[in-house]
Short mmCIF file of C-alpha atoms in Angstrom, two decimals:
data_model
loop_
_atom_site.label_atom_id
_atom_site.label_comp_id
_atom_site.label_asym_id
_atom_site.label_seq_id
_atom_site.Cartn_x
_atom_site.Cartn_y
_atom_site.Cartn_z
CA UNK O 1 10.32 10.81 -6.15
CA UNK O 2 12.02 7.47 -5.99
CA UNK O 3 11.09 5.46 -9.07
CA UNK O 4 10.67 1.72 -8.63
CA UNK O 5 11.12 -0.58 -11.63
CA UNK O 6 10.10 -4.23 -11.57
CA UNK O 7 11.04 -7.03 -13.94
CA UNK O 8 9.65 -9.06 -15.49
CA UNK O 9 6.16 -7.63 -15.88
CA UNK O 10 4.77 -11.12 -16.49
CA UNK O 11 6.05 -14.34 -14.97
CA UNK O 12 4.53 -17.67 -16.03
CA UNK O 13 5.54 -20.46 -13.67
CA UNK O 14 4.82 -24.18 -13.43
CA UNK O 15 3.47 -25.25 -10.01
CA UNK O 16 6.22 -26.64 -7.84
CA UNK O 17 8.89 -24.71 -9.70
CA UNK O 18 10.74 -21.70 -8.27
CA UNK O 19 10.06 -18.10 -9.23
CA UNK O 20 12.14 -14.98 -8.97
CA UNK O 21 11.37 -11.35 -9.64
CA UNK O 22 13.37 -8.16 -9.38
CA UNK O 23 12.85 -4.63 -8.17
CA UNK O 24 15.21 -1.73 -8.74
CA UNK O 25 15.01 1.74 -7.19
CA UNK O 26 16.27 4.97 -8.71
CA UNK O 27 17.97 5.86 -5.42
CA UNK O 28 19.38 3.81 -2.59
CA UNK O 29 16.78 2.71 -0.09
CA UNK O 30 19.38 2.56 2.68
CA UNK O 31 18.93 5.13 5.40
CA UNK O 32 22.48 5.77 6.56
CA UNK O 33 21.21 7.36 9.77
CA UNK O 34 19.67 4.16 11.10
CA UNK O 35 21.21 1.53 8.83
CA UNK O 36 17.82 0.29 7.65
CA UNK O 37 16.80 -0.40 4.08
CA UNK O 38 13.16 0.42 3.47
CA UNK O 39 11.82 -1.97 0.87
CA UNK O 40 8.62 -4.01 1.23
CA UNK O 41 6.81 -6.50 -0.99
CA UNK O 42 3.05 -6.86 -1.38
CA UNK O 43 0.91 -9.41 -3.19
CA UNK O 44 -2.42 -8.47 -4.72
CA UNK O 45 -4.39 -11.57 -5.58
CA UNK O 46 -7.06 -11.25 -8.30
CA UNK O 47 -9.98 -9.18 -7.07
CA UNK O 48 -8.40 -8.59 -3.67
CA UNK O 49 -6.59 -5.85 -1.84
CA UNK O 50 -2.81 -5.90 -1.40
CA UNK O 51 -1.35 -7.89 1.44
CA UNK O 52 2.04 -7.45 3.04
CA UNK O 53 4.47 -10.27 2.27
CA UNK O 54 7.93 -9.00 3.11
CA UNK O 55 9.14 -5.92 4.96
CA UNK O 56 12.59 -4.39 5.38
CA UNK O 57 13.92 -6.39 2.39
CA UNK O 58 13.83 -9.84 3.96
CA UNK O 59 11.48 -10.10 6.95
CA UNK O 60 8.38 -12.17 6.31
CA UNK O 61 5.10 -10.74 7.54
CA UNK O 62 2.99 -12.70 9.97
CA UNK O 63 1.45 -15.79 8.39
CA UNK O 64 3.51 -15.64 5.19
CA UNK O 65 4.81 -19.08 4.18
CA UNK O 66 8.55 -19.60 4.32
CA UNK O 67 8.65 -20.41 0.62
CA UNK O 68 8.72 -16.62 0.16
CA UNK O 69 12.04 -14.90 0.66
CA UNK O 70 13.39 -11.43 -0.02
CA UNK O 71 16.92 -10.22 -0.51
CA UNK O 72 18.93 -7.33 -1.82
CA UNK O 73 20.51 -4.07 -0.81
CA UNK O 74 20.89 -0.48 -1.93
CA UNK O 75 18.95 -0.27 -5.17
CA UNK O 76 18.52 -3.91 -6.22
CA UNK O 77 16.10 -6.34 -4.63
CA UNK O 78 14.71 -9.78 -5.33
CA UNK O 79 11.64 -11.73 -4.25
CA UNK O 80 11.87 -15.49 -4.58
CA UNK O 81 9.29 -18.22 -4.23
CA UNK O 82 10.94 -21.58 -3.68
CA UNK O 83 8.03 -23.68 -4.99
CA UNK O 84 5.11 -21.89 -6.57
CA UNK O 85 1.61 -22.89 -5.58
CA UNK O 86 -1.69 -22.02 -7.26
CA UNK O 87 -2.56 -19.56 -4.49
CA UNK O 88 0.53 -17.48 -5.33
CA UNK O 89 -1.11 -16.14 -8.48
CA UNK O 90 -1.45 -12.38 -8.54
CA UNK O 91 0.52 -9.18 -8.93
CA UNK O 92 3.59 -8.61 -6.78
CA UNK O 93 4.52 -5.04 -5.95
CA UNK O 94 7.67 -3.72 -4.38
CA UNK O 95 7.29 -0.51 -2.39
CA UNK O 96 9.90 1.88 -1.08
CA UNK O 97 9.33 3.73 2.14
CA UNK O 98 12.74 5.34 2.32
CA UNK O 99 10.86 8.59 1.75
CA UNK O 100 8.01 7.72 4.10
CA UNK O 101 5.19 8.69 3.99
CA UNK O 102 5.77 9.44 0.31
CA UNK O 103 5.96 5.78 -0.59
CA UNK O 104 6.08 4.60 -4.19
CA UNK O 105 5.42 1.25 -5.84
CA UNK O 106 6.84 -0.60 -8.77
CA UNK O 107 4.51 -1.32 -11.67
CA UNK O 108 4.08 -4.90 -10.52
CA UNK O 109 5.04 -8.38 -11.67
CA UNK O 110 2.10 -10.56 -12.64
CA UNK O 111 2.68 -14.20 -11.68
CA UNK O 112 0.56 -16.71 -13.55
CA UNK O 113 0.43 -20.47 -13.55
CA UNK O 114 1.49 -22.24 -16.74
CA UNK M 1 -12.90 -9.51 13.24
CA UNK M 2 -9.92 -7.32 12.47
CA UNK M 3 -10.73 -5.38 9.33
CA UNK M 4 -10.95 -2.08 7.50
CA UNK M 5 -14.01 -1.39 5.38
CA UNK M 6 -14.19 1.42 2.87
CA UNK M 7 -17.45 2.91 1.70
CA UNK M 8 -18.85 5.89 -0.16
CA UNK M 9 -17.62 5.13 -3.65
CA UNK M 10 -19.91 6.30 -6.44
CA UNK M 11 -20.26 7.60 -9.97
CA UNK M 12 -19.72 11.35 -9.81
CA UNK M 13 -19.48 14.14 -12.36
CA UNK M 14 -16.20 15.98 -12.94
CA UNK M 15 -15.76 18.89 -10.58
CA UNK M 16 -18.04 17.42 -7.92
CA UNK M 17 -16.96 16.31 -4.42
CA UNK M 18 -17.15 12.89 -2.80
CA UNK M 19 -16.27 11.59 0.64
CA UNK M 20 -15.03 8.09 1.34
CA UNK M 21 -15.03 6.42 4.73
CA UNK M 22 -12.70 3.81 6.19
CA UNK M 23 -14.17 2.09 9.21
CA UNK M 24 -12.00 -0.08 11.43
CA UNK M 25 -12.99 -2.91 13.68
CA UNK M 26 -11.02 -5.18 15.96
CA UNK M 27 -8.09 -2.78 16.37
CA UNK M 28 -7.28 0.16 18.69
CA UNK M 29 -7.91 2.61 15.87
CA UNK M 30 -6.51 5.65 17.64
CA UNK M 31 -3.05 4.06 17.84
CA UNK M 32 -2.54 3.77 14.10
CA UNK M 33 -1.92 5.87 11.04
CA UNK M 34 -4.31 5.49 8.17
CA UNK M 35 -3.08 5.84 4.63
CA UNK M 36 -5.14 6.04 1.47
CA UNK M 37 -4.09 4.49 -1.80
CA UNK M 38 -5.75 4.16 -5.16
CA UNK M 39 -5.58 1.91 -8.17
CA UNK M 40 -6.79 3.16 -11.52
CA UNK M 41 -8.38 0.54 -13.80
CA UNK M 42 -5.74 -1.93 -14.93
CA UNK M 43 -2.97 0.07 -13.25
CA UNK M 44 -0.71 -0.21 -10.23
CA UNK M 45 -0.88 1.21 -6.75
CA UNK M 46 -0.54 4.89 -5.91
CA UNK M 47 -0.19 6.36 -2.43
CA UNK M 48 -2.32 9.46 -2.04
CA UNK M 49 -2.22 10.49 1.60
CA UNK M 50 -1.82 9.73 5.28
CA UNK M 51 -3.17 10.83 8.63
CA UNK M 52 -1.17 10.14 11.74
CA UNK M 53 -2.67 9.28 15.07
CA UNK M 54 -3.76 12.17 17.27
CA UNK M 55 -1.14 11.38 19.87
CA UNK M 56 1.34 12.32 17.14
CA UNK M 57 -0.61 15.44 16.20
CA UNK M 58 -3.01 13.93 13.69
CA UNK M 59 -0.96 15.51 10.92
CA UNK M 60 -1.51 14.76 7.26
CA UNK M 61 0.56 14.51 4.11
CA UNK M 62 -0.58 14.17 0.51
CA UNK M 63 0.76 13.14 -2.84
CA UNK M 64 1.33 15.99 -5.26
CA UNK M 65 -1.35 14.57 -7.57
CA UNK M 66 -4.10 15.28 -5.01
CA UNK M 67 -2.60 17.99 -2.82
CA UNK M 68 -5.05 20.87 -2.39
CA UNK M 69 -8.02 18.84 -3.65
CA UNK M 70 -8.13 15.90 -1.24
CA UNK M 71 -8.08 15.95 2.55
CA UNK M 72 -8.01 13.23 5.18
CA UNK M 73 -9.55 13.37 8.64
CA UNK M 74 -10.33 10.91 11.39
CA UNK M 75 -12.86 10.36 14.14
CA UNK M 76 -11.29 8.08 16.70
CA UNK M 77 -14.52 7.85 18.70
CA UNK M 78 -16.10 6.11 15.70
CA UNK M 79 -12.95 4.36 14.45
CA UNK M 80 -13.37 6.00 11.08
CA UNK M 81 -11.08 7.85 8.72
CA UNK M 82 -12.37 9.98 5.88
CA UNK M 83 -11.05 10.93 2.47
CA UNK M 84 -12.68 14.11 1.23
CA UNK M 85 -12.20 14.47 -2.50
CA UNK M 86 -13.00 17.80 -4.12
CA UNK M 87 -12.83 19.01 -7.71
CA UNK M 88 -12.77 15.46 -8.98
CA UNK M 89 -11.25 14.75 -12.37
CA UNK M 90 -11.62 11.83 -14.74
CA UNK M 91 -8.11 10.72 -13.81
CA UNK M 92 -9.27 10.22 -10.20
CA UNK M 93 -11.30 7.23 -11.38
CA UNK M 94 -9.96 4.32 -9.34
CA UNK M 95 -10.52 1.88 -6.54
CA UNK M 96 -9.55 3.58 -3.30
CA UNK M 97 -8.02 1.55 -0.47
CA UNK M 98 -7.29 2.51 3.11
CA UNK M 99 -4.56 0.76 5.06
CA UNK M 100 -3.28 0.95 8.60
CA UNK M 101 0.26 1.47 9.73
CA UNK M 102 2.18 2.25 12.88
CA UNK M 103 3.29 5.53 14.40
CA UNK M 104 5.64 4.30 17.07
CA UNK M 105 9.28 3.56 16.49
CA UNK M 106 11.13 1.59 15.32
CA UNK M 107 10.51 2.87 11.80
CA UNK M 108 11.23 -0.59 10.47
CA UNK M 109 7.67 -1.46 11.53
CA UNK M 110 6.01 1.37 9.59
CA UNK M 111 4.67 -0.95 6.88
CA UNK M 112 0.99 -1.27 5.93
CA UNK M 113 -0.22 -4.58 7.32
CA UNK M 114 -3.99 -4.31 7.04
CA UNK M 115 -5.87 -3.11 3.98
CA UNK M 116 -9.53 -2.68 3.22
CA UNK M 117 -11.18 -4.23 0.19
CA UNK M 118 -11.53 -0.91 -1.56
CA UNK M 119 -14.25 1.46 -2.75
CA UNK M 120 -14.77 2.27 -6.42
CA UNK M 121 -14.94 5.86 -7.60
CA UNK M 122 -15.88 6.67 -11.18
CA UNK M 123 -15.59 10.26 -12.34
CA UNK M 124 -17.54 10.75 -15.55
CA UNK M 125 -20.10 13.05 -17.07
#
């Protein structure tokens, strides 16, 4: 299994300030056959189900504000929020699907408002 | 409204079976894969299985943690997928989510873009 490791586990942020969180995989998520890197980000707001934020490292899902951006390659990935809003509170999970359908998640980064 | 709704969660004794349902509305259900995930209390997300659309054989795959105990099926005429859980253990206690994904290439689009709200399963004597 590909192990996903996220840091930090807790991220207190002042509204309007930027936020950044990391995700590292135990193996490269690059599929050399098709050149794609299979890393997605999900947000689970309190009491809700996960929602897709970012797919294929840096593509925003439909309806996701452009203050969210993803980057990275190989085994190291980053999710950034340019200006945090109150509605961004929740747990952010990275998920690899390099070994689809045997996808695995990181343990999550909990974003809270200071 | 486009949604997935899970149901069937309950308090069940260890060793007993339970079946969850995932009912879709507002989407062409037969065109999509359905995956099941779970989240133990206070824990992260775990993928547990998938069923592909019947045009791709309706095949299934399972996580090692549930392989041989859990099975997934689908009834496209009713837009419902099922998660049959047998020989339940205390460690199966979790909220179970279903989510839809694509079958058709490109594989870059095989993310999970619609999730249900979850169904709670508690395994306890």
